[in-house]
């Protein structure tokens, strides 16, 4: 699984793969000196390259260390580019940008920050996985016009909801951004956001429009229970696995840790999908997880069996709706 990069993109990716930013920074500055606009460099080059880095990890061609090293290089390039930004022709408003609770993918947010600064916005970037209470405290002392909340992975939408609610308590707008909110505004609206910066949207156009204050939205009761009792349910799933799958007794501690993590992800995505009333979100995750496991030589039948076990445990806990979602996902995997 990969995407095709042009020669410029491939050269940049090769420089990133070293984990050393200097050569990549020099190349980026060479491109801008040659006439490439800053926004094109960020959205047309660095964005697709970062996506490719993720695909290389997903397909098991790169390790997590290689992915982290390349991401660190992109972060360094963005910092270097910011030093060379020309003064904006227009002075716009003041914006806070933060990644929601649990979201550690900060590079997409950094790219958005630099685009906004190019457009004349006064931006304070508050970094990755910012707790909602700390976001609220900082925003209350700031003179920002609005808050932009970045979420790359849908699993962290509960953190987005808490962050939006924290901003709502201040009577401020909170604008959603990032792939975690999906390809349409539906998720952001359901979670109470004031606006949504979509994949093809002009961030300045969104932020310059009339923005109402954010709304605090209570999570769905079942989704909240799945999140609260996650560790307990995962433990029950592990017990069921040991009873059903004799080979589990030979697993190493590392294999057992990965199994627990995958179960936690399955449960987390079930809760999020239920909360935003979007079963497709869970189906997309299962398709992604199947690809990741297949690239690591884990048969699809193992994932299907795991889904059946999660369904059994959830039904015992009187959670038949998410259990049925798991059963259907397992049937589709076996049919494919």
Short mmCIF file of C-alpha atoms in Angstrom, two decimals, residues 48-163:
data_model
loop_
_atom_site.label_atom_id
_atom_site.label_comp_id
_atom_site.label_asym_id
_atom_site.label_seq_id
_atom_site.Cartn_x
_atom_site.Cartn_y
_atom_site.Cartn_z
CA UNK A 48 1.04 14.14 0.85
CA UNK A 49 4.48 13.11 2.10
CA UNK A 50 3.23 12.85 5.67
CA UNK A 51 0.34 10.72 4.39
CA UNK A 52 2.85 8.48 2.63
CA UNK A 53 4.85 8.14 5.85
CA UNK A 54 1.72 6.84 7.56
CA UNK A 55 1.07 4.35 4.75
CA UNK A 56 4.63 3.06 4.96
CA UNK A 57 4.11 2.26 8.65
CA UNK A 58 0.65 0.80 8.01
CA UNK A 59 1.99 -1.58 5.37
CA UNK A 60 4.90 -2.63 7.66
CA UNK A 61 7.53 -1.21 5.30
CA UNK A 62 8.65 1.24 7.98
CA UNK A 63 8.95 0.77 11.72
CA UNK A 64 7.42 3.16 14.21
CA UNK A 65 10.91 4.58 14.78
CA UNK A 66 11.28 5.43 11.09
CA UNK A 67 7.84 7.03 11.06
CA UNK A 68 8.65 9.12 14.13
CA UNK A 69 12.01 10.18 12.72
CA UNK A 70 10.44 11.35 9.44
CA UNK A 71 7.66 13.17 11.28
CA UNK A 72 10.24 14.95 13.41
CA UNK A 73 12.00 16.12 10.24
CA UNK A 74 8.73 17.57 8.87
CA UNK A 75 8.22 19.37 12.16
CA UNK A 76 11.71 20.87 11.87
CA UNK A 77 11.09 21.93 8.28
CA UNK A 78 7.87 23.71 9.26
CA UNK A 79 9.72 25.59 11.99
CA UNK A 80 12.44 26.66 9.59
CA UNK A 81 9.93 27.76 6.98
CA UNK A 82 8.08 29.87 9.54
CA UNK A 83 11.21 31.95 10.09
CA UNK A 84 11.18 32.90 6.41
CA UNK A 85 7.52 33.81 6.13
CA UNK A 86 7.06 37.32 4.72
CA UNK A 87 4.92 39.71 6.80
CA UNK A 88 1.25 39.11 6.04
CA UNK A 89 -0.43 41.74 3.90
CA UNK A 90 -3.54 41.65 6.09
CA UNK A 91 -3.77 41.50 9.89
CA UNK A 92 -6.62 39.21 10.83
CA UNK A 93 -7.84 37.93 14.19
CA UNK A 94 -6.28 35.91 16.97
CA UNK A 95 -6.62 32.13 17.07
CA UNK A 96 -5.67 29.33 19.46
CA UNK A 97 -4.91 25.94 17.87
CA UNK A 98 -4.66 22.72 19.88
CA UNK A 99 -4.84 18.98 19.35
CA UNK A 100 -7.71 17.45 21.32
CA UNK A 101 -7.25 15.16 24.32
CA UNK A 102 -5.53 11.94 23.28
CA UNK A 103 -4.48 13.21 19.84
CA UNK A 104 -0.69 13.13 19.50
CA UNK A 105 -0.58 13.59 15.72
CA UNK A 106 0.45 17.23 15.86
CA UNK A 107 2.00 17.70 12.41
CA UNK A 108 -1.34 18.22 10.60
CA UNK A 109 -2.16 20.90 13.15
CA UNK A 110 1.28 22.48 12.68
CA UNK A 111 0.67 22.65 8.94
CA UNK A 112 -2.65 24.36 9.57
CA UNK A 113 -1.01 26.80 11.98
CA UNK A 114 1.56 27.89 9.42
CA UNK A 115 -1.12 28.29 6.74
CA UNK A 116 -3.08 30.56 9.08
CA UNK A 117 0.01 32.62 9.90
CA UNK A 118 0.67 33.04 6.19
CA UNK A 119 -2.83 34.46 5.88
CA UNK A 120 -2.21 37.02 8.63
CA UNK A 121 -3.68 35.31 11.68
CA UNK A 122 -2.07 35.73 15.08
CA UNK A 123 -1.82 32.06 16.14
CA UNK A 124 -0.82 30.41 19.40
CA UNK A 125 -0.25 26.67 19.02
CA UNK A 126 -0.85 24.70 22.21
CA UNK A 127 0.50 21.37 21.00
CA UNK A 128 -0.57 17.73 21.14
CA UNK A 129 -3.16 16.06 23.37
CA UNK A 130 -4.11 19.11 25.40
CA UNK A 131 -6.42 18.31 28.34
CA UNK A 132 -9.74 20.11 28.02
CA UNK A 133 -9.40 21.81 31.42
CA UNK A 134 -5.99 23.23 30.51
CA UNK A 135 -7.30 24.42 27.15
CA UNK A 136 -10.14 26.21 28.92
CA UNK A 137 -7.77 27.84 31.42
CA UNK A 138 -5.45 29.13 28.68
CA UNK A 139 -8.29 30.30 26.45
CA UNK A 140 -9.91 32.19 29.32
CA UNK A 141 -6.74 34.25 29.82
CA UNK A 142 -6.17 34.84 26.13
CA UNK A 143 -7.66 37.42 23.84
CA UNK A 144 -8.30 34.89 21.08
CA UNK A 145 -11.27 35.25 18.80
CA UNK A 146 -11.75 31.49 18.48
CA UNK A 147 -10.19 28.08 19.09
CA UNK A 148 -9.35 25.58 16.35
CA UNK A 149 -9.34 21.96 17.53
CA UNK A 150 -7.39 19.37 15.55
CA UNK A 151 -8.32 15.68 15.55
CA UNK A 152 -6.61 13.33 13.10
CA UNK A 153 -7.82 9.96 14.41
CA UNK A 154 -11.58 9.39 14.97
CA UNK A 155 -10.82 7.39 18.13
CA UNK A 156 -10.15 10.69 19.87
CA UNK A 157 -13.51 12.31 19.09
CA UNK A 158 -14.55 11.91 22.77
CA UNK A 159 -11.58 14.14 23.61
CA UNK A 160 -12.77 16.55 20.92
CA UNK A 161 -16.21 16.65 22.52
CA UNK A 162 -14.68 17.48 25.91
CA UNK A 163 -12.51 20.19 24.35
#
